[in-house]
mmCIF file of C-alpha atoms in Angstrom:
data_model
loop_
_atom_site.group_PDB
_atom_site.id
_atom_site.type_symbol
_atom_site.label_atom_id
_atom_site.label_comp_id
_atom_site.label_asym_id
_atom_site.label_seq_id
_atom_site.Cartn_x
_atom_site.Cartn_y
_atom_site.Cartn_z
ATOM 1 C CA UNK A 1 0.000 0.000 0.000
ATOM 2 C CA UNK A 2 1.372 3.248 -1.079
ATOM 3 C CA UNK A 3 2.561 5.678 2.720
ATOM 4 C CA UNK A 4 2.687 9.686 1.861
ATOM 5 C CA UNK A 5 4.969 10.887 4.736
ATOM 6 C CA UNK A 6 7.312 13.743 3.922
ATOM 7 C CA UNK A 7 11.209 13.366 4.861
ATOM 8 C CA UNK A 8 11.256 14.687 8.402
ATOM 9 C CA UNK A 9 7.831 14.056 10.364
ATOM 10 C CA UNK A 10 7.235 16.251 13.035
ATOM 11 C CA UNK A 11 3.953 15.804 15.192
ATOM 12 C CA UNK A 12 2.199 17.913 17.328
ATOM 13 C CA UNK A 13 -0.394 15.900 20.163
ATOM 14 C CA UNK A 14 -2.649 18.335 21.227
ATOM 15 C CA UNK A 15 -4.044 16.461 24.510
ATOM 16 C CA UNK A 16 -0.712 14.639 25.274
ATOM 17 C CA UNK A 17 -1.545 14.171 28.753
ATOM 18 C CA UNK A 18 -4.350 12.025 27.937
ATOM 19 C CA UNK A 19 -5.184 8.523 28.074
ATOM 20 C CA UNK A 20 -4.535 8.585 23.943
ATOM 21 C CA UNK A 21 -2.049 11.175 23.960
ATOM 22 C CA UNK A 22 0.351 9.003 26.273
ATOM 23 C CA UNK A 23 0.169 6.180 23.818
ATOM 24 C CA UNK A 24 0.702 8.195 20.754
ATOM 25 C CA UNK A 25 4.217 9.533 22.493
ATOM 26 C CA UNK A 26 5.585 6.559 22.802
ATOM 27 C CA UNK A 27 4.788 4.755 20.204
ATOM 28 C CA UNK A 28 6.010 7.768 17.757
ATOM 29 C CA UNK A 29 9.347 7.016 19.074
ATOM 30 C CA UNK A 30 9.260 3.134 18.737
ATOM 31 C CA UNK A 31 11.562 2.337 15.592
ATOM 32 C CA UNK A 32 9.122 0.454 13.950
ATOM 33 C CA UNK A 33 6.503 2.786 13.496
ATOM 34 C CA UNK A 34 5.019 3.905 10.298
ATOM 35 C CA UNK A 35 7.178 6.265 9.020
ATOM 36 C CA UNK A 36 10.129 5.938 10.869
ATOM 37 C CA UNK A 37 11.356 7.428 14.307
ATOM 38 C CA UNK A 38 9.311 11.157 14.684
ATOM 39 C CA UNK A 39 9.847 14.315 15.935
ATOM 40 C CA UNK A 40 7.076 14.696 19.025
ATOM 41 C CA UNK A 41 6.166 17.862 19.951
ATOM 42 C CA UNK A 42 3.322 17.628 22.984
ATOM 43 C CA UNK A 43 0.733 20.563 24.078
ATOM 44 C CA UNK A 44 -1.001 20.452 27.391
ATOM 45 C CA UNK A 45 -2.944 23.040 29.615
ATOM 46 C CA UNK A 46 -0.689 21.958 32.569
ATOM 47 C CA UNK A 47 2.999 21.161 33.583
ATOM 48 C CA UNK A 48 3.526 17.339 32.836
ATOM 49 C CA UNK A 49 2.663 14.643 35.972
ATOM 50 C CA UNK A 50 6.051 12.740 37.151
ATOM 51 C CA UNK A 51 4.440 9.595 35.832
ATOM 52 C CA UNK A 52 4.481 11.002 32.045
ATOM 53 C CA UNK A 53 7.333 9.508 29.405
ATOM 54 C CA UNK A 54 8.411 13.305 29.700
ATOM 55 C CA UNK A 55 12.090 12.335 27.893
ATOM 56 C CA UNK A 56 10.479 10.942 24.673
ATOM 57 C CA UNK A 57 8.913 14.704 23.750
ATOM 58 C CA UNK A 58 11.467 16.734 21.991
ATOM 59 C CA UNK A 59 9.289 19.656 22.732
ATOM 60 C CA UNK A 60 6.331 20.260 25.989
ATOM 61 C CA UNK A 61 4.181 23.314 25.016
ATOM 62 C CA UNK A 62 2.566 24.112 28.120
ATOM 63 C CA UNK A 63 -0.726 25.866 26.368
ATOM 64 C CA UNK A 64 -4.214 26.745 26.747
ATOM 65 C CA UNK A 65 -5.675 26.080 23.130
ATOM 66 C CA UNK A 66 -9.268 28.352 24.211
ATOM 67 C CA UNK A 67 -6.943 31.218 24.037
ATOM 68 C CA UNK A 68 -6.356 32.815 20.583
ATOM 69 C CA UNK A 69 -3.879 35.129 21.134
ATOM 70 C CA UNK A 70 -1.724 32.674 23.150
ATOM 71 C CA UNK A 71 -2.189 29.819 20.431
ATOM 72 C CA UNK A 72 -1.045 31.633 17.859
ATOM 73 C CA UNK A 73 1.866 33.236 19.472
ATOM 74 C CA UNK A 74 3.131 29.682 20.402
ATOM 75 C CA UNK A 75 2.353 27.515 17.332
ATOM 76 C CA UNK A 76 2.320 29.687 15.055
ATOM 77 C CA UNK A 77 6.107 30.017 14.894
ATOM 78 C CA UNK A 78 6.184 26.253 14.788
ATOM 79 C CA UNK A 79 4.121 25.832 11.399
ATOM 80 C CA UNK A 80 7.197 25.967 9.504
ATOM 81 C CA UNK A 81 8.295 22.228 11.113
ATOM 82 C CA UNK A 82 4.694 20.697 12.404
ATOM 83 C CA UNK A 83 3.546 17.868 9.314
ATOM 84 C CA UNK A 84 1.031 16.099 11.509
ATOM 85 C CA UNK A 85 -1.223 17.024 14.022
ATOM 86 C CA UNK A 86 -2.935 14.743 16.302
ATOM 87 C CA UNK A 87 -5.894 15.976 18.212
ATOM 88 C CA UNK A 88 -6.688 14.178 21.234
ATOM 89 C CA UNK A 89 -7.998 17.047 23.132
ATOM 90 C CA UNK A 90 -11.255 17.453 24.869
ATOM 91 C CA UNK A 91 -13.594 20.284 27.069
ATOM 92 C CA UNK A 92 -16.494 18.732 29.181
ATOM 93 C CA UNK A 93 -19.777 20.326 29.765
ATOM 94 C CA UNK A 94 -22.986 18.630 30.362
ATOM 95 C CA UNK A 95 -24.378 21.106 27.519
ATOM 96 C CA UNK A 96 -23.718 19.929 24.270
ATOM 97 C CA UNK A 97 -23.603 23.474 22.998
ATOM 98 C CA UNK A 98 -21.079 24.555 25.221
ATOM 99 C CA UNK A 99 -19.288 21.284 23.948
ATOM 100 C CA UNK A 100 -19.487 22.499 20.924
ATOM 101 C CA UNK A 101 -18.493 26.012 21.128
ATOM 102 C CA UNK A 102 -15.409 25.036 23.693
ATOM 103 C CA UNK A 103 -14.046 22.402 21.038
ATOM 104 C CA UNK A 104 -14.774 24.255 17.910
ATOM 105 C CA UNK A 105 -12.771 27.101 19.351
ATOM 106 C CA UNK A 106 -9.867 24.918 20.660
ATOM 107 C CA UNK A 107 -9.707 23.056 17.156
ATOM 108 C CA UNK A 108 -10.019 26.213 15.224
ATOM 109 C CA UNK A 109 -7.130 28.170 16.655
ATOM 110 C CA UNK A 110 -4.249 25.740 16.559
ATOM 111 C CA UNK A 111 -5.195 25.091 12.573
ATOM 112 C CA UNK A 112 -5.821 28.913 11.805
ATOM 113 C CA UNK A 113 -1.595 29.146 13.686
ATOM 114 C CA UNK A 114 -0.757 26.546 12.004
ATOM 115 C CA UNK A 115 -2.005 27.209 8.540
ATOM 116 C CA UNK A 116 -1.487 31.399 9.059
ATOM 117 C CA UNK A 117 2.137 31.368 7.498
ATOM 118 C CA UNK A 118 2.477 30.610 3.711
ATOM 119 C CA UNK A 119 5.450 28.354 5.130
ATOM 120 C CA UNK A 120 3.045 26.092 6.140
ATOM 121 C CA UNK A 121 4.170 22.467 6.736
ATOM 122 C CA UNK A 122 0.694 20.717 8.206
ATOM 123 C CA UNK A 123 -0.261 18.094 5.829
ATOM 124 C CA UNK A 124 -2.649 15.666 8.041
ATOM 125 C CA UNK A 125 -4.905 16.447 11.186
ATOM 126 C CA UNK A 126 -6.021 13.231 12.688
ATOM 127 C CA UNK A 127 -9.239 13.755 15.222
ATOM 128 C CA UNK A 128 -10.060 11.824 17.679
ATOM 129 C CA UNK A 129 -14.107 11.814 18.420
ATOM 130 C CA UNK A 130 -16.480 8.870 19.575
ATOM 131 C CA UNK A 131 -18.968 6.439 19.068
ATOM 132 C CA UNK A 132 -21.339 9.264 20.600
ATOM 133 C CA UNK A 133 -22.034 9.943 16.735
ATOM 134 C CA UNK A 134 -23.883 6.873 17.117
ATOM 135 C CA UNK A 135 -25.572 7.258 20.051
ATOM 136 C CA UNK A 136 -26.133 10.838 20.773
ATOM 137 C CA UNK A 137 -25.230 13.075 23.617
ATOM 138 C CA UNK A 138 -25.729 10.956 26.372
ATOM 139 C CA UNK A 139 -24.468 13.104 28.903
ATOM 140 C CA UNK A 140 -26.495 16.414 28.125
ATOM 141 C CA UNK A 141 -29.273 16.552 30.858
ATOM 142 C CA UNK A 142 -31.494 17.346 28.391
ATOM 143 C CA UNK A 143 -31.055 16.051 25.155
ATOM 144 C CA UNK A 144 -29.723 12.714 26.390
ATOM 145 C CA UNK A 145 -34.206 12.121 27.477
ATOM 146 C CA UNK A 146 -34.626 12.403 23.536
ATOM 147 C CA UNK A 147 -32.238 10.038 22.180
ATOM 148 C CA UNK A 148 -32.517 7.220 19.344
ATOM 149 C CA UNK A 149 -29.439 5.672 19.311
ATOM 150 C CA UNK A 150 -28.601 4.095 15.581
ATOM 151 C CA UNK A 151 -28.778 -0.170 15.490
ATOM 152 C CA UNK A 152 -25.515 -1.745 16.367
ATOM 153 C CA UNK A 153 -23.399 -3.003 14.990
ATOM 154 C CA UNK A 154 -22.231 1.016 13.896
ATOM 155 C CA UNK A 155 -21.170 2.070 10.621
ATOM 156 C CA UNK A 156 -19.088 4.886 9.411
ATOM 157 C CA UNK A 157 -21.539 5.893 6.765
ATOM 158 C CA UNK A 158 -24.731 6.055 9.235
ATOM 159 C CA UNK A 159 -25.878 9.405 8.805
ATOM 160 C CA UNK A 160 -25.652 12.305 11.775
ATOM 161 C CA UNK A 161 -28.229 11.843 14.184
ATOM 162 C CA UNK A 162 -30.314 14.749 14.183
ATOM 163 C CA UNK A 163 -28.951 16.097 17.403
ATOM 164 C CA UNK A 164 -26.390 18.884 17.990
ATOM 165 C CA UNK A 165 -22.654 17.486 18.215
ATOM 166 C CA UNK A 166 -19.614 19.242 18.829
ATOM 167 C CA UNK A 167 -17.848 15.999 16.738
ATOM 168 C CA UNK A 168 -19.909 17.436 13.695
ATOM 169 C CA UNK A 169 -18.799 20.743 14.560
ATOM 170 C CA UNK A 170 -15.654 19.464 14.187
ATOM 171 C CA UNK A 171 -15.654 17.149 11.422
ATOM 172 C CA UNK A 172 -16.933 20.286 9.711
ATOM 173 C CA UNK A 173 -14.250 22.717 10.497
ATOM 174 C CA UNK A 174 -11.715 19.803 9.471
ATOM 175 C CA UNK A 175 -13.632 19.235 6.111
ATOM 176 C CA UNK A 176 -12.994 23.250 5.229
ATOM 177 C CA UNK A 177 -9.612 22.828 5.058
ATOM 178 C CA UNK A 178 -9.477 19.557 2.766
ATOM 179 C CA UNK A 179 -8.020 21.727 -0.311
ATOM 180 C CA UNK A 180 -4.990 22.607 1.776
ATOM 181 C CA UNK A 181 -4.645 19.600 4.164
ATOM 182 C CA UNK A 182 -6.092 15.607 4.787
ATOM 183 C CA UNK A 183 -7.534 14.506 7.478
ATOM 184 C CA UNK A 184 -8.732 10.980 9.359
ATOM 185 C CA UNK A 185 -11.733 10.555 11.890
ATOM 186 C CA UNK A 186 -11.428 8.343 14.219
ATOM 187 C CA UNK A 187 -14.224 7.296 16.662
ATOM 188 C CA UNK A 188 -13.163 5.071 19.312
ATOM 189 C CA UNK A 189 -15.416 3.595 22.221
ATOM 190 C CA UNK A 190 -15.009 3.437 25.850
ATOM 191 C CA UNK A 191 -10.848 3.648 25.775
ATOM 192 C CA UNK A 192 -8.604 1.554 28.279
ATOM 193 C CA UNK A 193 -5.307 3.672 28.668
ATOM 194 C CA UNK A 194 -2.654 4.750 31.509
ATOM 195 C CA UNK A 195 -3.330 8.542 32.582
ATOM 196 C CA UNK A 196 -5.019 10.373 35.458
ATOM 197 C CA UNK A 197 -5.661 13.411 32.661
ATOM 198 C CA UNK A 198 -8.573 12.375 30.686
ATOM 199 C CA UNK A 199 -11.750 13.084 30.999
ATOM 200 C CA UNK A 200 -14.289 10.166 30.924
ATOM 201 C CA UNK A 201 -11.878 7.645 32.162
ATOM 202 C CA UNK A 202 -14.314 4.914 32.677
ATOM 203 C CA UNK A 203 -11.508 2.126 33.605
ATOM 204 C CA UNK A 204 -9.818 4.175 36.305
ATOM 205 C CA UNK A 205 -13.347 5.345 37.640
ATOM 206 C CA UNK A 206 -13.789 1.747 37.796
ATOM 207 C CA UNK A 207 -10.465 0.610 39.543
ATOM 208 C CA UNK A 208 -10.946 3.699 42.089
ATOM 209 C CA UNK A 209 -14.648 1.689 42.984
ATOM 210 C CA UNK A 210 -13.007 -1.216 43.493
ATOM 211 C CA UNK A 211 -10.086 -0.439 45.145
ATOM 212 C CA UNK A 212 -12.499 1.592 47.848
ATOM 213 C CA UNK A 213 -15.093 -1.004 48.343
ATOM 214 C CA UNK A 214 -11.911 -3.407 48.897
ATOM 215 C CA UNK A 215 -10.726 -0.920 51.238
ATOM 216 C CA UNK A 216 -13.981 -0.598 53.226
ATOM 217 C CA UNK A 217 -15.155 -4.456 52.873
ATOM 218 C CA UNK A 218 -18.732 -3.253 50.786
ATOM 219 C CA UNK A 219 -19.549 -5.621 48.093
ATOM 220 C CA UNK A 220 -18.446 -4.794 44.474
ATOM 221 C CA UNK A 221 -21.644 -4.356 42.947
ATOM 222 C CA UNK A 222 -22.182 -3.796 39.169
ATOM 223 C CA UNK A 223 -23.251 -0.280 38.784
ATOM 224 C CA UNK A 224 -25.276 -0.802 35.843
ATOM 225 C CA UNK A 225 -28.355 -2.391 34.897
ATOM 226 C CA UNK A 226 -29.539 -5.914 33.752
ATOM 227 C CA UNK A 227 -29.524 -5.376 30.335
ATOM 228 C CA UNK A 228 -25.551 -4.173 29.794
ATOM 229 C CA UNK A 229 -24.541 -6.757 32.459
ATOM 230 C CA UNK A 230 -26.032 -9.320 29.521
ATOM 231 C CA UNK A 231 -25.638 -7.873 26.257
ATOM 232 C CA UNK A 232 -22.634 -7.029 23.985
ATOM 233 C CA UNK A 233 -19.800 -4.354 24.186
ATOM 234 C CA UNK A 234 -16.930 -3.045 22.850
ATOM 235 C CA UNK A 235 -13.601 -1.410 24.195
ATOM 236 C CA UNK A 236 -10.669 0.534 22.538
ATOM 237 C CA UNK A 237 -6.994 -0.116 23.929
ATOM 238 C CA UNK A 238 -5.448 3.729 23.142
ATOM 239 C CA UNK A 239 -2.580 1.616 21.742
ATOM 240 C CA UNK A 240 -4.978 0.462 18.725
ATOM 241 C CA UNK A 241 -6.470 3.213 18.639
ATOM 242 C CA UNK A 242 -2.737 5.336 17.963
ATOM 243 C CA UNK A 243 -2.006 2.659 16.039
ATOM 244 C CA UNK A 244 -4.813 3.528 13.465
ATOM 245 C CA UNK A 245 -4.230 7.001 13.768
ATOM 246 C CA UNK A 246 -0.738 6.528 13.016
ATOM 247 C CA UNK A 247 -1.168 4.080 10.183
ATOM 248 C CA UNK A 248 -4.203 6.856 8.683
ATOM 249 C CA UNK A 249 -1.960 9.660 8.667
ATOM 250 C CA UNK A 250 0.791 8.123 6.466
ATOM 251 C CA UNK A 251 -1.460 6.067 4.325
ATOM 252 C CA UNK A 252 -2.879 8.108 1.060
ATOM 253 C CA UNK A 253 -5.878 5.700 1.083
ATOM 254 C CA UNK A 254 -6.805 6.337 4.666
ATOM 255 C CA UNK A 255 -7.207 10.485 3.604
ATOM 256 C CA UNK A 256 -10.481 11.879 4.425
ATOM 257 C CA UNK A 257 -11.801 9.186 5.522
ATOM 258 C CA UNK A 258 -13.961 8.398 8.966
ATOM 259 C CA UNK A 259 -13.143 4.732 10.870
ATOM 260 C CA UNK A 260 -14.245 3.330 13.788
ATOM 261 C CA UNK A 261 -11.484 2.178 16.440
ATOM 262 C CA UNK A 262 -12.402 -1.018 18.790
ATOM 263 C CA UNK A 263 -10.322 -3.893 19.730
ATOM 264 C CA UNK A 264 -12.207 -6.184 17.320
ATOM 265 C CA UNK A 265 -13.870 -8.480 20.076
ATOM 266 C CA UNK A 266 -16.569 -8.166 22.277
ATOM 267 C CA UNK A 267 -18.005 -8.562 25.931
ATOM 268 C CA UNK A 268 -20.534 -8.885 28.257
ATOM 269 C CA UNK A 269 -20.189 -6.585 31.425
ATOM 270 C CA UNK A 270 -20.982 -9.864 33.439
ATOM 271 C CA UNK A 271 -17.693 -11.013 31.633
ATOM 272 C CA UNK A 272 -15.629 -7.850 32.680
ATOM 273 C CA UNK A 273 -16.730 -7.907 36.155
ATOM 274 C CA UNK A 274 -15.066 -10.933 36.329
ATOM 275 C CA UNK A 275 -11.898 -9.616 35.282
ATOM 276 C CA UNK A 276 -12.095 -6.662 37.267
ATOM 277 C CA UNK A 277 -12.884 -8.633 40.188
ATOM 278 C CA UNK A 278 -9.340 -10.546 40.012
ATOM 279 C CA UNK A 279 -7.144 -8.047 38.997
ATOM 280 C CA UNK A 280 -8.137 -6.157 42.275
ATOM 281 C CA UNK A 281 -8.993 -8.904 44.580
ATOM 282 C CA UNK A 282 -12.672 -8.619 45.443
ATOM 283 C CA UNK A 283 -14.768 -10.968 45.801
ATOM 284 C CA UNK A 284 -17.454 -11.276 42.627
ATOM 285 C CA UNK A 285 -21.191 -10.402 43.120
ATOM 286 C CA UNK A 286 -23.572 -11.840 40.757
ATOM 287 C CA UNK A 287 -26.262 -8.824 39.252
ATOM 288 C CA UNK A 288 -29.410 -8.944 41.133
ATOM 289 C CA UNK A 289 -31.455 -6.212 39.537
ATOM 290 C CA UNK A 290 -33.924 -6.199 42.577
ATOM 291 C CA UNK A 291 -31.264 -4.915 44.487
ATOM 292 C CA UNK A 292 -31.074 -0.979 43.304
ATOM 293 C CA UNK A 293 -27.867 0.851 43.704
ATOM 294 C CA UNK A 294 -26.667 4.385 42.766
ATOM 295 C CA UNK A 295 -22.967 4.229 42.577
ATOM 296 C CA UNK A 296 -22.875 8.413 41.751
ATOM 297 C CA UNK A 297 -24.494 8.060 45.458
ATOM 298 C CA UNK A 298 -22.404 5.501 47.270
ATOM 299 C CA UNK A 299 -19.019 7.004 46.108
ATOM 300 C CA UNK A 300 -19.968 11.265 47.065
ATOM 301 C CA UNK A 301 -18.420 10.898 50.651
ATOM 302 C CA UNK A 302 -15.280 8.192 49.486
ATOM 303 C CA UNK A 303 -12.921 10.539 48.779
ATOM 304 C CA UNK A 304 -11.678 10.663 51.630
ATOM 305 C CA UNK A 305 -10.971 6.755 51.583
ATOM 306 C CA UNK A 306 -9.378 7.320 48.504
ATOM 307 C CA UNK A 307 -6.527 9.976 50.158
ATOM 308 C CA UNK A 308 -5.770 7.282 52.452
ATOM 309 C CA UNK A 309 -5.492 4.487 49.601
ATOM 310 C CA UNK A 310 -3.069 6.890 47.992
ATOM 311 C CA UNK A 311 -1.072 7.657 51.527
ATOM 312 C CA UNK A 312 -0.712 4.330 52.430
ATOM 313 C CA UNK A 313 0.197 2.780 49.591
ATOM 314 C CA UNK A 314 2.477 5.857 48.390
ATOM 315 C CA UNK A 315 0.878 6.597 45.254
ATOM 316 C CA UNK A 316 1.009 9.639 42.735
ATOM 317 C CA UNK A 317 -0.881 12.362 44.272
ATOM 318 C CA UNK A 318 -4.372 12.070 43.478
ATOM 319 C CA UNK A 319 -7.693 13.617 44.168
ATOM 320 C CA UNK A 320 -10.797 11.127 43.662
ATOM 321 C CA UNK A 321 -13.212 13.835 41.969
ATOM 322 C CA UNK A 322 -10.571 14.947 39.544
ATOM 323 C CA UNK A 323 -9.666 10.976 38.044
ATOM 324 C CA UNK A 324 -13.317 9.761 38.105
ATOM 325 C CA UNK A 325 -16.709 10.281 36.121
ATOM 326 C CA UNK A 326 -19.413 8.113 38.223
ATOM 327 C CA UNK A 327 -21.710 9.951 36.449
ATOM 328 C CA UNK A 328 -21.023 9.110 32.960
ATOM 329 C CA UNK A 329 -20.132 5.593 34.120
ATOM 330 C CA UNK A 330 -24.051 5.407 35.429
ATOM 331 C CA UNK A 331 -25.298 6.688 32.541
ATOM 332 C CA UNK A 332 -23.528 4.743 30.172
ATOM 333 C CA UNK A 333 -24.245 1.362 32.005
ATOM 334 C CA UNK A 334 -27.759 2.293 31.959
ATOM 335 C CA UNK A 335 -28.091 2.668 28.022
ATOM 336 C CA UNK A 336 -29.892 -0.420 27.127
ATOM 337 C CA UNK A 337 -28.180 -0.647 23.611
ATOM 338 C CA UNK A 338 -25.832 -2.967 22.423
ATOM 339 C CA UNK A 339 -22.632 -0.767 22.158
ATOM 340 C CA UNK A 340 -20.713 -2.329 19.019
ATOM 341 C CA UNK A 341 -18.577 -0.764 16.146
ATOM 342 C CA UNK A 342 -18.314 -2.305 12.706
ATOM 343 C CA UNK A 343 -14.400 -2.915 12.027
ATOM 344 C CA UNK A 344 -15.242 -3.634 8.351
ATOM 345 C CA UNK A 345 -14.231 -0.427 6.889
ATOM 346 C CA UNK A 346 -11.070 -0.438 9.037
ATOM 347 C CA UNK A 347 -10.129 -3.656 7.830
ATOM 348 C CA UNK A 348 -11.296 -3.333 4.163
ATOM 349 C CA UNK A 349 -9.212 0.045 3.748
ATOM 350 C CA UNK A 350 -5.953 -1.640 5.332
ATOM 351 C CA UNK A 351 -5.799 -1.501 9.596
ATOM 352 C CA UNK A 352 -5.416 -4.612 10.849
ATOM 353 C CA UNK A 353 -5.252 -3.551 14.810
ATOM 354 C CA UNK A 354 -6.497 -6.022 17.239
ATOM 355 C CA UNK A 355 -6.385 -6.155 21.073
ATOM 356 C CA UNK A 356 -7.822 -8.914 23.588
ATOM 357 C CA UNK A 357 -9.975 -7.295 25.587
ATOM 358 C CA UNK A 358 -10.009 -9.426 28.729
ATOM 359 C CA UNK A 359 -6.194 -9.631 28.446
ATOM 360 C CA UNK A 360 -5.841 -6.019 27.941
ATOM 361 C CA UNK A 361 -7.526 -4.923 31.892
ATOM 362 C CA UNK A 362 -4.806 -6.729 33.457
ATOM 363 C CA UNK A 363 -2.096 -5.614 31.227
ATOM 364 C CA UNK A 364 -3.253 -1.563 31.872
ATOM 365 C CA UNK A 365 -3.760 -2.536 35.691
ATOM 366 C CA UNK A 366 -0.126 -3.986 35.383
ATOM 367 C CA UNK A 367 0.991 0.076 33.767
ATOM 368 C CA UNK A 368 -0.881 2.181 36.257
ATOM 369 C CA UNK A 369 0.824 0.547 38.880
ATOM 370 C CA UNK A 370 4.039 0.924 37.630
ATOM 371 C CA UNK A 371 3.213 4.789 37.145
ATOM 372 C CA UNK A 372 2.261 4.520 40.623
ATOM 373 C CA UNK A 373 -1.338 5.351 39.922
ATOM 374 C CA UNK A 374 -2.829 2.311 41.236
ATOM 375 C CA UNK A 375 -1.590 0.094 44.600
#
């Protein structure tokens, strides 16, 4: 298959902190990678954590991309060496329009100081979205009463659900700039990855409910409802999902094109559980759906449990509110839709990416408590 790279690569990972953004760092410097060994330039609103690969970026940009002025006063002198972009970054707000107006602004001022100088080396933007284009905006008090998810398993080519969606917004802003650059979509699920700075980090929410009620001695009950505990799901390890991202933005075929990003297999939550239960130690507690339990209520008051987790077992500094999302974790266990992604396009046009998902939990368990994350 024919690979458009030009001679020296240089990426910029807007979001490096992130679950995806850590995985894209290293594996730009692994010498097999498509492409060969890159340059890595990394932006993030704060100073990096200790447990971040910090010597693998040849360049930290320490940057708050809601800020014009800033954004283009930093980039801006770096469009003359930035190829590739690689936007993994993210603003939460339980309004989808605010969604859509923090994102769309974040998104449109590193490409405007990027693209400003006629010295302009950006060839390829890869974005980073979600399956919500399938489902809808399942965290927006409001809109997420309305929703009619599309039937699983979920296609690229489904149109947009007739819902606001600060992906569309920007898939749109990407899509004006196709005469001057490519891009790639990709639209992961539920992501398994080692960081305490991403939003949504469903995993670690997980492993923090786990580790607590093994803590305290409560049972570990599923926090979801009958229907997920039984039906199908899908996961994405970030390291298949920068893996496709990678192999998108150096393939010509892969240009302009949207792809869905899972590890290829699927689960039951009953089946998870199960894992989750032996990689921390607790004992497993079969569903009982007559039994109903509010895990955004049980876990309000744990935080301080969670201090003393950290303290005693001499962890990496962490605050309980700012590494977990109960509330997205209820919601989403609640959806009573089958959550799988079609890999046929992705396969069809070239990515052959896989992951085990039941051997992946113990392998990112295994990471986070190397970074000290986890006891």
């Amino acid at each position: 298959m024919e690979q458009a790279k030009p001679r020296q690569a240089v990426a910029l990972i807007v979001g490096v902190t992130g679950m995806v953004g850590v995985a894209i760092t290293e594996a730009l410097k692994q010498p097999t990678t498509l492409g060969g060994l890159w340059t890595v330039y990394g932006v993030s609103r704060r100073s990096l954590p200790t447990w971040f690969p910090s010597s693998l970026l040849d360049k930290h940009i320490m940057l708050d991309t809601l800020n014009q002025h800033q954004t283009h006063e930093i980039l801006a002198p770096l469009s003359s060496q930035i190829t590739h972009v690689f936007w993994v970054a993210l603003q939460v707000s339980e309004s989808e329009q605010v969604c859509i107006s923090l994102n769309s602004t974040m998104l449109s001022n590193v490409l405007n100081a990027l693209t400003s100088s006629p010295n302009s080396k950006l060839i390829h933007v890869t974005l980073q979205t979600g399956t919500k284009q399938y489902v809808g905006p399942v965290f927006d008090p409001t809109l997420s009463t309305q929703l009619i998810p599309h039937d699983s398993p979920f296609i690229e080519d489904y149109p947009r659900l007739p819902f606001p969606s600060f992906y569309h917004a920007l898939e749109d802003i990407l899509a004006s700039y196709s005469k001057s650059l490519a891009y790639s979509i990709h639209r992961p699920s539920m992501i398994i990855g080692a960081s305490t700075r991403s939003y949504f980090n469903i995993p670690l929410t997980l492993a923090v409910y786990a580790l607590v009620c093994k803590h305290q001695n409560y049972p570990f009950r599923y926090v979801g409802n009958k229907y997920s505990w039984e039906h199908f799901w899908d996961v994405s390890d970030a390291r298949v999902i920068v893996e496709q991202q990678i192999w998108a933005s150096v393939t010509d075929k892969a240009k302009n094109e949207a792809f869905n990003c899972t590890n290829g297999d699927v689960f039951t939550w009953k089946m998870i559980w199960k894992v989750l239960c032996d990689v921390f130690g607790v004992e497993f507690v079969p569903f009982d759906e007559k039994e109903k339990f509010d895990v955004v209520e049980f876990m309000k008051d744990k935080g301080e449990v969670w201090d003393r987790i950290v303290k005693e077992n001499g962890l990496y500094k962490t605050k309980m509110e700012e590494i977990t999302c109960f509330g997205p974790l209820d919601s989403l266990l609640k959806l009573e839709i089958q959550h799988v992604c079609s890999m046929n396009k992705s396969r069809e046009f070239g990515f052959q990416g896989y992951s085990n998902t039941l051997k992946s939990i113990p392998e990112w368990v295994h990471r986070l408590r190397q970074m000290k994350i986890l006891p």
